Each structure stands twice: as C-alpha cells, then as structure tokens.
Amino acid sequence: MIRPTRRSILSLGVGAAGAFALPRISIGQADSRPSINIAVQKITNSNTLDVLREQSNVGERVFFSSLWEALISKNWGGDLSVRPGLATEWRRVDDQVVELKLRQGVKFHNGDELTAEDVIFSFSRARMFANTEAKNRSTIKAFEQIPTPRPGKELPAEVPAAARRAWPDLIVNKYTVRFVNATPDVTLEGRLSRYGSDIMSRRGWEEAGSYLDRARRPITTGPYKVVEFKPDVSLTLEAHDEYWGDRPPIKRIRFVEVPEVSSRVNGLVSGQYQFACDIPPDQIAGIEKNAAFEVQGDTIMNHRLTVFDKNHPQLANPLMRRAFTHAIDRQAIVDSLWAGRTRVPRGLQWEFYADMFQSDWTVPEYNPKIAQDLLKQANYKGDPIPYRLLNNYYTNQVATAQVLVEMKAVGINVQIETKENWTQIMERTPTRAVRDWSNSAPFNDPVSSLVAQHGPNGQQQQIGEFTNAEANKLSEFLETSTDRAARRTAFRRMLEICEREDPAYTVLHQNATFTAKPKSIKWKAAPAFAMDFRAGNFEV
C-alpha cells in the first residue's frame, strides 16, 4: 500500500479571544421550557457518545448540534456552509497555515472555561491518536510532548482509525493558535469543521475513571449536556444554561430507541413522542392525513452505497464487480421505494464541491446485456455471492436488498445474510463479499469522502476490503496539492478507478431523511441527519 506523505503540526496557544401540550420531565417551577421525547431507530452503534468512535448517521443525529462542537461550525439550518464555532474567526496565513482566534467565555458542561489547553488535548494521543504514528514523525519532536493514554484509558481501535482519516499526520505543540501543515493543504478549514474535530474538556477526561466513563458522558461545550445514557434504550440531554450562545429553548431532550417504524409513528400520534425519525417515504402520506402532523426532510449530503470486498473469490476479478454495477436499476429503487423523493446522483460527489464537481460524470448505466457480457468474460459460474446487511439500519435497507437480489435475472447469484451489528458486517471472513454502507461529505472537497472513506486511511482499506496503488497515489495528491485544475483531474481519475475500472463500491442513490412532528412545534429540519434544537429553531 502506498501511503501519503503529508505531515501536519498543530501549534496552539491561548487566543484572544400552543395547541399541543408537551410533557414535562422534572421541570422546576421557574423553568417553563418544555421537555421532548424523540423516537429514533438507533441512538448509537458503539454504545458510546464518542464522536470519533461513533462516525455514523445515527450518531450525527444525537451529537450535532446539541452536544459536540468544533472550532469551525456549520450552518445547520441552511446550506451547511462554515461559520464561527468555538473559534470566532480564522484566516489563511499561507497554503500551509490556518490561524484561529478562540472564542472567549465558552463554558464546558462542568463549568470550566474553554482554553487552548483543551484544544491541545482534543488533538492529542490521549484523545485521538493513541500509539499510531504520523507518516513523517522523524523530523518532528512535538509528538514526544503528548502523553499516550494511561492504563485503563486506552482507546478502542476505531478511535485512532477515525482520527487518522480526518487528520492523517496531525502533531501537537502548544505555542500559537495555528494549525500548520508541513506541506500545503487546501482542506484544513474543512477538516476543522468535520465531525471528529470537536473539542472536549481536558479535565473532564482526566477525572473520568476509564475511556468508557468518558465516552458515555463526555464533557463538551454544546447547548445540551448528558444527564443519563442507557445504551440501546435512551439518551437524556439537559439544557446547558451557561452555553456561550443563546439560552437553549428546551429543558430536556430524550432520545428513545424504537426500532420499528410503526411504533415510532404510533407513539408520535399518541403524544408519547414529539418527533419520530427515519420515516420511510411510503408512510408520509398516512401521517399527514392527520392535519395535526407534518413530515419534514429532503435529500442530504450522504449517498447510499453497495461496497465490495475484492478479496472474495467471486469478486477478485474486476469484471465481476463491474457486472454488478450494471445490473442495478437505481431509478427503480428511487421511484418504488423512495416515491421519487430522492435521486440517482453523479457518483460519489456533491454539487457543493463547486469547481471540483464533475457535472458530466454518471453512475454505470442499468444495462442487463452489458452485465451478462461481463459475467461471461469473467467466466462466472453462478457461485453464491454473500450480501451482508442489517435489519433496516438504513431506511428501506431490507427492501433495497431484495431489489438487488433480483440481479439473479442477469445471472448474479446474490444471497442475503442478515447480521445483528456492524462488527459482524465488517468481520473479515471468507463470506465477506458485498455489504451496505453510506458515505457523507463533511466538507466541500473530494478529500472529505472519496479519499477519507476509500483512500489509504479509509475504512475500506483499513479493514482489508480494497486497495488500488494508483488510487492511493491520487489520494496523496488530492491531500497535498493546491493546483485546483490538477486536483480536479486527479479526482476524476480516482472516480474512474473506484467506480468503473476496479470498483470499490457502487452508488445506489442519494440519501434522504424524514422526520415527523406536530405542526404546533415550530422547527426546521437540517439538510443532514443532525437535529438542531438551538435557540431560533424550536418554538411551541
């Protein structure tokens, strides 16, 4: 595997810096704010609230923008463009340096004021990287200043893996409020705004008895703080009234795990829940027949994928994976399962990439004849190809899988294997071949998705499903070059490799998320899985 060579240094110092009655949960007489219950399909997959370990769609819903915050935030109520967060301003010093000014007076949930020491800790070995190494550590001495996790606080492997995807080479020092790369990096601001670059309290971590204690009750700066977390059952957040922004409009928010769609909908109608999430499109009309309710939502910066393990005997030949990509009627999935409320996108990219967006790119066409010809060239004999999936973790997941099984009509023998959790989905065994996934774009550059998810530090390569030497070299180039035209050409070539020549995955459709609620609650859904309950976006 060819590894990128970009290295980074982080130098940090103290900067200047109505008709509907909601139930109440232990609300004091002087506090008239409501409490709400939210029915979700799943709260977290890892049973923790660690934003690095829980890099998931369900985690995004409960974390942002209620609990965790980054130095650079996003416009959750609009186009997801960047805006000031825990940093009030930032500027490009040059192609390698971004300087940020920390916001003064920010209070953590434990009452401590945010300082540069907390930012240093948030990007340290103890918090992020454990014993993993930067690609060019030999010339940098700052690493030695950051202690490794103490006994009992060792990080699960998923945490440094996610940290290296976001920050392949970050090294920490504490003298100035600057993120400094040893090589140019046009994505620094995006990396600082993405989930995983969020800030937590150093004292909160040091006082926690173990990694799990901290991960289940993180001390952060968000408008709501953790009161109680019951894995697989519920998560209760309470207003953080020392929040640096406007006073949170809700006293308590309780996320309740309700796997079945019908139970979420029935609980909404009965008043048990004030929000019901992950509503399939075919349920929207039924809910809105009741004039007291509405469903909000739309497409989001997330695409649903089918992912390949090229080590499986039936998929080692790229012709087999190419046949798979031509055997899928994506528009039928959009029309029949999503009622036309989403779309087939132009591969793993989004229009908000601006000049990096490849407007003339398309996913492989649905063409059974091409698929059959490729199968013949691959000398495929109809051996079974296992397809691992969860039971509707994604909206319409099982129904989509059943559509894909119909590829038997072109000669591909796909066999569904339902698993209980993501560990079983990812487990490297002889039966790992095809699985479901989704990819988001945390910021407006291909580095945020194609490189981060499928490049050398991406999950596919980390778990041994896929690698391609040319694509890895292109990943390195995209991470280090400032030549926009050359980067655009490199991105297109990477799309050609990963989606057509040596497929790592194939895009099914753009994802969408829908949330049902009473009309009497004034609230606007974000163009993301995240649910925004800050001041200005909730009123009864």
Coordinates of C-alpha atoms in Angstrom, one line a residue:
M1 CA 0.0 0.0 0.0
I2 CA 1.4 3.4 -0.9
R3 CA 1.0 5.9 2.0
P4 CA 0.6 9.7 1.6
T5 CA 3.5 11.8 2.8
R6 CA 1.7 14.9 4.1
R7 CA 2.6 15.7 7.7
S8 CA 0.9 18.2 10.0
I9 CA 1.8 20.2 13.0
L10 CA -0.8 21.7 15.3
S11 CA 0.5 24.7 17.3
L12 CA -1.9 26.0 19.9
G13 CA -1.8 28.8 22.4
V14 CA -4.4 30.9 24.3
G15 CA -6.2 33.1 21.8
A16 CA -7.8 36.4 22.2
A17 CA -10.4 35.8 22.1
G18 CA -49.7 26.2 21.5
A19 CA -52.3 23.8 20.7
F20 CA -50.1 21.0 21.5
A21 CA -49.1 20.2 25.1
L22 CA -45.7 18.8 25.6
P23 CA -44.9 16.5 28.6
R24 CA -42.6 17.8 31.3
I25 CA -39.7 16.0 32.8
S26 CA -38.7 17.3 36.3
I27 CA -39.1 20.9 35.3
G28 CA -38.8 23.4 38.2
Q29 CA -41.5 26.0 38.7
A30 CA -39.2 28.8 37.5
D31 CA -38.4 27.0 34.3
S32 CA -41.3 26.8 31.8
R33 CA -39.3 25.4 28.9
P34 CA -40.7 22.1 27.6
S35 CA -39.1 18.7 27.5
I36 CA -39.4 16.5 24.5
N37 CA -39.1 12.8 23.5
I38 CA -37.7 11.8 20.2
A39 CA -38.2 8.3 18.8
V40 CA -35.2 7.1 16.8
Q41 CA -34.3 3.8 15.1
K42 CA -30.9 3.7 16.9
I43 CA -29.1 6.0 19.2
T44 CA -25.5 4.9 18.6
N45 CA -23.9 1.8 17.2
S46 CA -20.9 1.7 19.6
N47 CA -23.0 2.4 22.7
T48 CA -20.8 5.4 23.4
L49 CA -21.1 9.1 22.8
D50 CA -17.6 9.5 21.5
V51 CA -17.8 11.4 18.2
L52 CA -14.6 9.7 16.9
R53 CA -15.8 6.2 17.7
E54 CA -19.4 6.8 16.6
Q55 CA -18.8 8.0 13.0
S56 CA -22.3 7.2 11.9
N57 CA -25.6 8.6 10.6
V58 CA -27.3 7.8 13.9
G59 CA -24.5 9.4 15.9
E60 CA -24.7 12.6 13.8
R61 CA -28.4 13.0 14.8
V62 CA -27.8 13.0 18.6
F63 CA -24.4 14.7 18.6
F64 CA -24.9 17.7 16.3
S65 CA -25.6 20.4 17.1
S66 CA -26.7 19.5 20.6
L67 CA -23.7 18.0 22.3
W68 CA -20.4 18.3 20.4
E69 CA -18.9 21.5 18.9
A70 CA -15.9 22.2 16.7
L71 CA -13.7 25.3 16.3
I72 CA -15.4 25.9 12.9
S73 CA -19.1 25.2 12.8
K74 CA -21.7 24.7 10.1
N75 CA -24.9 26.4 9.1
W76 CA -27.2 23.5 10.1
G77 CA -30.3 25.5 9.2
G78 CA -29.2 26.3 5.7
D79 CA -26.6 25.1 3.2
L80 CA -24.1 23.6 5.7
S81 CA -21.5 26.3 4.9
V82 CA -18.9 27.0 7.5
R83 CA -19.4 29.6 10.2
P84 CA -17.8 30.6 13.5
G85 CA -18.0 28.0 16.2
L86 CA -15.6 27.7 19.2
A87 CA -13.3 29.9 17.1
T88 CA -14.7 33.4 16.4
E89 CA -12.6 33.9 13.2
W90 CA -9.8 32.3 11.2
R91 CA -7.6 33.3 8.3
R92 CA -5.2 31.6 5.9
V93 CA -1.7 32.7 6.6
D94 CA -0.5 30.7 3.6
D95 CA -1.1 27.4 1.8
Q96 CA 0.1 25.5 4.9
V97 CA -1.2 27.5 7.8
V98 CA -4.6 28.5 9.2
E99 CA -4.7 30.8 12.2
L100 CA -7.8 30.8 14.5
K101 CA -8.9 33.0 17.4
L102 CA -10.6 31.1 20.2
R103 CA -14.0 32.3 21.5
Q104 CA -13.7 33.8 25.0
G105 CA -16.0 32.9 27.8
V106 CA -17.1 29.5 26.5
K107 CA -18.1 27.1 29.3
F108 CA -17.9 23.4 29.3
H109 CA -20.6 21.3 30.9
N110 CA -18.5 21.1 34.1
G111 CA -18.3 24.9 34.4
D112 CA -14.7 25.2 33.2
E113 CA -13.8 27.8 30.6
L114 CA -12.5 26.6 27.3
T115 CA -8.8 27.3 26.8
A116 CA -6.2 26.3 24.3
E117 CA -5.2 23.5 26.7
D118 CA -8.5 21.8 26.0
V119 CA -8.0 22.2 22.2
I120 CA -4.4 20.8 22.6
F121 CA -5.8 17.8 24.5
S122 CA -8.6 17.3 21.9
F123 CA -6.0 16.6 19.2
S124 CA -3.6 14.6 21.4
R125 CA -2.6 11.0 21.6
A126 CA -4.6 10.5 24.7
R127 CA -7.8 11.8 22.9
M128 CA -7.3 10.9 19.3
F129 CA -4.2 9.0 18.1
A130 CA -3.1 6.5 20.8
N131 CA 0.1 4.9 19.5
T132 CA -0.5 5.4 15.8
E133 CA 2.2 7.3 14.0
A134 CA 2.2 10.2 11.6
K135 CA 3.7 9.5 8.2
N136 CA 6.8 11.8 8.8
R137 CA 7.3 11.7 12.5
S138 CA 11.1 11.5 12.3
T139 CA 11.6 15.3 11.8
I140 CA 9.1 16.4 14.4
K141 CA 9.7 16.5 18.1
A142 CA 6.3 17.7 19.3
F143 CA 4.9 14.2 19.5
E144 CA 7.1 13.4 22.5
Q145 CA 5.3 16.2 24.5
I146 CA 1.9 14.5 24.3
P147 CA 1.4 11.5 26.6
T148 CA -0.1 8.3 25.5
P149 CA -3.3 7.1 27.2
R150 CA -2.9 6.0 30.8
P151 CA -3.7 2.4 31.8
G152 CA -7.5 2.0 31.9
K153 CA -8.0 4.8 29.4
E154 CA -6.7 3.1 26.3
L155 CA -8.6 4.0 23.1
P156 CA -10.6 1.4 21.2
A157 CA -9.0 0.8 17.8
E158 CA -11.9 2.6 16.0
V159 CA -11.0 5.9 17.6
P160 CA -7.4 6.4 16.2
A161 CA -8.6 4.8 12.9
A162 CA -11.2 7.6 12.5
A163 CA -8.8 10.2 13.7
R164 CA -6.2 9.3 11.1
R165 CA -8.9 9.5 8.4
A166 CA -9.7 13.1 9.5
W167 CA -6.1 14.0 10.4
P168 CA -3.5 11.7 8.7
D169 CA -0.5 13.4 10.2
L170 CA -1.5 15.8 13.0
I171 CA 1.2 16.5 15.5
V172 CA 0.6 18.8 18.5
N173 CA 2.5 21.7 20.2
K174 CA 1.1 24.5 22.3
Y175 CA 2.7 27.8 21.5
T176 CA 0.4 29.6 18.9
V177 CA -3.2 29.4 17.8
R178 CA -2.3 27.9 14.4
F179 CA -2.8 24.7 12.5
V180 CA 0.4 24.2 10.5
N181 CA 1.0 21.7 7.8
A182 CA 4.5 20.8 6.6
T183 CA 3.0 20.6 3.1
P184 CA 0.2 22.6 1.6
D185 CA -3.4 21.6 2.4
V186 CA -6.4 23.3 0.9
T187 CA -8.7 21.3 3.1
L188 CA -7.6 22.5 6.6
E189 CA -10.7 24.5 7.2
G190 CA -12.9 21.6 6.2
R191 CA -11.1 19.2 8.4
L192 CA -11.6 21.6 11.4
S193 CA -15.3 21.7 10.7
R194 CA -15.9 17.9 10.2
Y195 CA -17.2 15.6 12.9
G196 CA -14.3 14.2 14.8
S197 CA -12.5 17.5 15.2
D198 CA -14.8 18.5 18.0
I199 CA -13.5 19.9 21.3
M200 CA -13.8 18.3 24.8
S201 CA -12.7 19.2 28.3
R202 CA -9.3 18.0 29.3
R203 CA -10.2 18.0 33.0
G204 CA -13.4 16.1 32.2
W205 CA -11.3 13.3 30.6
E206 CA -8.7 13.3 33.3
E207 CA -11.3 12.9 36.0
A208 CA -13.1 10.1 34.2
G209 CA -12.3 6.6 35.6
S210 CA -11.9 5.0 32.2
Y211 CA -12.3 5.5 28.5
L212 CA -15.8 4.1 28.7
D213 CA -16.8 6.5 31.5
R214 CA -15.7 9.5 29.4
A215 CA -17.2 8.1 26.2
R216 CA -20.6 7.7 27.8
R217 CA -20.7 11.1 29.4
P218 CA -18.4 13.4 27.5
I219 CA -17.8 16.9 28.9
T220 CA -18.3 19.2 25.9
T221 CA -19.5 22.8 25.1
G222 CA -22.8 22.1 23.3
P223 CA -26.1 23.7 24.3
Y224 CA -27.2 20.4 25.9
K225 CA -25.3 18.1 28.3
V226 CA -25.6 14.4 29.1
V227 CA -27.9 13.6 32.1
E228 CA -28.3 9.8 31.5
F229 CA -27.3 7.4 28.8
K230 CA -28.8 3.9 28.8
P231 CA -27.2 2.0 25.9
D232 CA -29.7 0.5 23.5
V233 CA -32.5 2.3 25.4
S234 CA -32.3 6.1 25.8
L235 CA -30.2 9.2 25.9
T236 CA -31.3 12.2 28.0
L237 CA -29.8 15.6 27.5
E238 CA -30.4 18.7 29.6
A239 CA -30.0 22.3 28.8
H240 CA -26.6 23.8 29.4
D241 CA -27.6 27.2 30.6
E242 CA -24.1 28.5 30.6
Y243 CA -23.9 27.9 26.9
W244 CA -22.0 30.7 25.0
G245 CA -24.8 31.2 22.6
D246 CA -28.5 32.0 23.3
R247 CA -30.2 30.1 26.0
P248 CA -31.3 26.6 24.9
P249 CA -35.1 26.6 24.3
I250 CA -35.7 23.0 25.6
K251 CA -35.3 21.8 29.2
R252 CA -34.6 18.2 28.4
I253 CA -34.3 16.1 25.2
R254 CA -34.8 12.4 25.5
F255 CA -33.9 10.2 22.5
V256 CA -35.6 6.8 22.8
E257 CA -34.6 3.8 20.8
V258 CA -37.7 2.5 18.9
P259 CA -36.6 0.1 16.1
E260 CA -39.9 -0.4 14.5
V261 CA -41.3 2.3 12.2
S262 CA -44.9 1.6 13.2
S263 CA -44.1 2.0 16.9
R264 CA -42.4 5.3 16.2
V265 CA -45.4 6.6 14.3
N266 CA -48.0 5.3 16.8
G267 CA -46.0 6.9 19.6
L268 CA -46.0 10.2 17.8
V269 CA -49.7 10.2 17.2
S270 CA -50.5 9.3 20.8
G271 CA -48.3 12.0 22.1
Q272 CA -45.7 9.7 23.6
Y273 CA -43.0 11.2 21.3
Q274 CA -42.8 14.7 19.9
F275 CA -40.5 13.7 17.0
A276 CA -40.4 10.4 15.1
C277 CA -37.2 10.0 12.9
D278 CA -36.3 7.8 9.9
I279 CA -39.8 7.8 8.4
P280 CA -39.9 5.8 5.1
P281 CA -41.5 7.8 2.2
D282 CA -44.4 5.4 2.0
Q283 CA -45.5 6.4 5.5
I284 CA -45.5 10.1 4.9
A285 CA -49.0 10.4 3.3
G286 CA -50.6 8.4 6.1
I287 CA -49.1 10.6 8.8
E288 CA -50.0 13.8 7.0
K289 CA -53.7 12.7 6.7
N290 CA -53.9 13.9 10.3
A291 CA -53.9 17.6 10.0
A292 CA -52.1 18.0 13.3
F293 CA -48.9 16.5 11.9
E294 CA -46.3 17.0 9.2
V295 CA -43.2 15.4 7.9
Q296 CA -40.1 17.4 7.2
G297 CA -37.0 16.3 5.3
D298 CA -35.2 16.0 2.0
T299 CA -32.0 14.8 0.4
I300 CA -28.9 15.2 2.4
M301 CA -25.1 15.2 1.9
N302 CA -25.0 11.4 2.1
H303 CA -25.1 8.6 -0.6
R304 CA -26.1 5.0 -0.1
L305 CA -23.6 2.5 -1.5
T306 CA -23.0 -1.1 -2.2
V307 CA -19.5 -1.9 -1.2
F308 CA -17.3 -4.7 -2.5
D309 CA -14.6 -6.9 -0.9
K310 CA -12.3 -7.5 -3.9
N311 CA -10.6 -10.4 -2.0
H312 CA -13.7 -12.6 -2.2
P313 CA -13.1 -15.3 -4.8
Q314 CA -16.2 -14.3 -6.8
L315 CA -15.2 -10.6 -6.8
A316 CA -11.5 -10.7 -7.3
N317 CA -11.9 -10.2 -11.0
P318 CA -13.0 -6.5 -11.5
L319 CA -15.2 -7.6 -14.4
M320 CA -17.5 -9.3 -11.8
R321 CA -17.8 -6.0 -9.8
R322 CA -18.4 -4.1 -13.0
A323 CA -21.2 -6.5 -13.9
F324 CA -22.7 -5.9 -10.5
T325 CA -22.7 -2.1 -11.1
H326 CA -24.6 -2.5 -14.4
A327 CA -27.2 -5.0 -13.0
I328 CA -28.7 -2.4 -10.6
D329 CA -31.8 -0.5 -11.6
R330 CA -31.2 2.5 -9.4
Q331 CA -34.0 4.6 -10.8
A332 CA -36.5 1.8 -9.9
I333 CA -35.2 1.9 -6.3
V334 CA -35.7 5.7 -6.2
D335 CA -39.2 5.5 -7.8
S336 CA -40.6 2.5 -6.0
L337 CA -39.0 2.7 -2.5
W338 CA -38.5 6.4 -2.2
A339 CA -41.6 7.7 -4.1
G340 CA -39.3 9.9 -6.1
R341 CA -38.2 11.9 -3.1
T342 CA -34.5 11.3 -3.7
R343 CA -32.4 10.8 -6.8
V344 CA -29.6 8.9 -8.5
P345 CA -26.5 11.1 -8.1
R346 CA -23.5 11.6 -10.3
G347 CA -21.3 9.1 -8.4
L348 CA -19.7 9.8 -5.0
Q349 CA -19.7 13.6 -5.2
W350 CA -22.0 16.5 -4.5
E351 CA -22.6 19.8 -6.2
F352 CA -21.3 21.7 -3.2
Y353 CA -17.8 20.6 -4.3
A354 CA -18.1 23.7 -6.6
D355 CA -15.4 23.6 -9.3
M356 CA -14.3 20.1 -8.2
F357 CA -17.7 18.7 -9.1
Q358 CA -17.7 16.6 -12.2
S359 CA -21.0 17.6 -13.7
D360 CA -20.8 15.2 -16.7
W361 CA -20.0 12.1 -14.6
T362 CA -22.6 9.4 -14.3
V363 CA -23.0 6.2 -12.4
P364 CA -22.8 3.0 -14.5
E365 CA -26.0 2.6 -16.6
Y366 CA -28.5 -0.1 -15.8
N367 CA -27.9 -2.5 -18.7
P368 CA -28.5 -6.2 -18.2
K369 CA -26.9 -7.0 -21.5
I370 CA -23.6 -5.3 -20.5
A371 CA -23.8 -7.1 -17.1
Q372 CA -24.3 -10.5 -18.8
D373 CA -21.4 -9.9 -21.2
L374 CA -19.1 -9.0 -18.3
L375 CA -20.1 -12.1 -16.4
K376 CA -19.3 -14.2 -19.4
Q377 CA -15.9 -12.6 -19.8
A378 CA -15.2 -13.2 -16.1
N379 CA -16.2 -16.9 -16.6
Y380 CA -18.6 -16.7 -13.7
K381 CA -20.4 -20.0 -13.0
G382 CA -23.2 -18.8 -10.7
D383 CA -21.5 -19.3 -7.4
P384 CA -23.2 -17.5 -4.5
I385 CA -22.1 -14.0 -3.5
P386 CA -23.0 -13.2 0.1
Y387 CA -24.6 -9.8 0.8
R388 CA -24.4 -8.7 4.4
L389 CA -26.9 -6.2 5.7
L390 CA -28.6 -5.0 8.9
N391 CA -32.3 -5.1 9.5
N392 CA -33.3 -1.6 8.3
Y393 CA -30.5 0.3 9.9
Y394 CA -30.8 2.4 6.8
T395 CA -34.3 3.5 5.7
N396 CA -35.6 0.8 3.2
Q397 CA -32.5 -1.2 3.7
V398 CA -34.1 -4.6 3.5
A399 CA -36.4 -3.7 0.6
T400 CA -33.4 -2.3 -1.3
A401 CA -31.5 -5.6 -0.7
Q402 CA -34.4 -7.5 -2.1
V403 CA -34.3 -5.4 -5.2
L404 CA -30.6 -6.2 -5.6
V405 CA -31.2 -9.9 -5.2
E406 CA -33.3 -9.7 -8.4
M407 CA -29.9 -9.4 -10.1
K408 CA -30.3 -13.2 -10.4
A409 CA -32.2 -12.3 -13.6
V410 CA -28.9 -11.3 -15.2
G411 CA -27.1 -14.3 -13.7
I412 CA -25.6 -12.9 -10.4
N413 CA -26.4 -15.2 -7.5
V414 CA -26.6 -12.7 -4.6
Q415 CA -27.6 -14.2 -1.3
I416 CA -28.7 -12.1 1.7
E417 CA -27.0 -12.6 5.1
T418 CA -28.7 -10.6 7.8
K419 CA -26.4 -9.6 10.6
E420 CA -27.0 -8.1 14.1
N421 CA -24.4 -5.4 14.2
W422 CA -21.7 -3.6 12.4
T423 CA -19.0 -5.8 13.9
Q424 CA -20.5 -8.8 12.1
I425 CA -20.9 -6.8 8.9
M426 CA -17.2 -5.8 8.8
E427 CA -15.8 -9.1 10.1
R428 CA -13.1 -10.4 7.8
T429 CA -14.2 -14.0 7.0
P430 CA -14.4 -16.0 3.8
T431 CA -18.1 -14.9 3.4
R432 CA -17.4 -11.2 3.4
A433 CA -18.2 -10.1 -0.2
V434 CA -20.8 -7.3 -0.5
R435 CA -22.3 -5.0 2.2
D436 CA -24.3 -1.9 2.6
W437 CA -22.8 1.5 3.6
S438 CA -23.3 5.2 3.2
N439 CA -20.8 8.0 2.7
S440 CA -21.2 11.6 3.7
A441 CA -19.3 14.7 2.7
P442 CA -18.3 16.5 5.9
F443 CA -16.8 19.4 3.9
N444 CA -16.8 20.6 0.3
D445 CA -13.9 18.7 -1.2
P446 CA -13.4 15.1 -2.5
V447 CA -10.9 14.6 0.3
S448 CA -13.9 14.5 2.7
S449 CA -15.5 11.4 1.2
L450 CA -13.8 9.5 -1.6
V451 CA -10.3 9.9 -0.1
A452 CA -11.3 9.7 3.5
Q453 CA -13.5 6.6 3.1
H454 CA -11.8 4.7 0.2
G455 CA -8.2 6.0 0.2
P456 CA -5.3 4.7 2.2
N457 CA -6.7 5.8 5.5
G458 CA -10.3 5.0 4.6
Q459 CA -12.3 2.3 6.3
Q460 CA -12.4 0.0 3.2
Q461 CA -8.6 -0.2 3.1
Q462 CA -8.2 -0.3 6.9
I463 CA -10.4 -3.4 7.1
G464 CA -8.8 -5.0 4.1
E465 CA -11.7 -4.9 1.5
F466 CA -10.0 -2.8 -1.2
T467 CA -6.7 -1.2 -2.3
N468 CA -5.5 0.2 -5.6
A469 CA -2.0 1.6 -6.0
E470 CA -2.9 4.3 -8.5
A471 CA -5.9 5.5 -6.5
N472 CA -3.7 5.7 -3.4
K473 CA -1.2 8.0 -5.2
L474 CA -4.1 10.1 -6.3
S475 CA -5.4 10.3 -2.7
E476 CA -2.0 11.7 -1.7
F477 CA -2.0 14.2 -4.5
L478 CA -5.5 15.4 -3.6
E479 CA -4.5 15.9 0.1
T480 CA -1.4 17.9 -0.7
S481 CA -1.8 19.8 -4.0
T482 CA -3.0 23.4 -4.3
D483 CA -3.4 23.3 -8.1
R484 CA -7.2 23.3 -8.5
A485 CA -7.2 22.2 -12.1
A486 CA -4.7 19.3 -11.4
R487 CA -6.7 18.3 -8.4
R488 CA -9.9 18.2 -10.4
T489 CA -8.2 15.9 -13.0
A490 CA -6.9 13.7 -10.2
F491 CA -10.4 13.4 -8.7
R492 CA -11.9 12.4 -12.0
R493 CA -9.3 9.7 -12.5
M494 CA -10.0 8.4 -9.0
L495 CA -13.7 8.2 -9.8
E496 CA -12.8 6.3 -12.9
I497 CA -10.8 3.7 -10.9
C498 CA -13.1 3.4 -7.9
E499 CA -16.4 3.4 -9.7
R500 CA -15.7 1.8 -13.1
E501 CA -12.3 0.1 -13.7
D502 CA -11.6 -1.5 -10.3
P503 CA -14.9 -0.8 -8.4
A504 CA -14.5 -0.3 -4.7
Y505 CA -18.2 0.4 -4.4
T506 CA -21.2 1.5 -6.5
V507 CA -23.5 4.4 -5.6
L508 CA -27.2 3.4 -5.3
H509 CA -28.9 6.8 -4.6
Q510 CA -28.6 10.0 -2.6
N511 CA -29.8 9.5 0.9
A512 CA -32.8 11.4 2.4
T513 CA -34.1 11.6 5.9
F514 CA -37.6 12.4 7.0
T515 CA -38.8 13.4 10.5
A516 CA -42.5 13.6 11.6
K517 CA -43.7 16.0 14.2
P518 CA -46.8 18.0 15.3
K519 CA -47.4 21.2 13.3
S520 CA -47.7 23.1 16.5
I521 CA -43.9 22.7 17.1
K522 CA -42.1 25.3 15.0
W523 CA -38.9 23.5 14.0
K524 CA -36.9 23.2 10.7
A525 CA -35.1 20.0 9.7
A526 CA -31.5 20.4 8.7
P527 CA -30.2 19.1 5.3
A528 CA -28.4 16.4 7.4
F529 CA -29.1 13.7 9.9
A530 CA -28.3 16.2 12.6
M531 CA -31.3 17.7 14.6
D532 CA -30.8 21.3 15.5
F533 CA -32.5 22.3 18.8
R534 CA -30.7 25.5 19.5
A535 CA -32.3 28.9 20.1
G536 CA -34.1 30.1 17.0
N537 CA -35.0 26.6 15.7
F538 CA -37.6 25.4 18.2
E539 CA -40.8 27.0 19.4
V540 CA -44.1 25.7 20.7

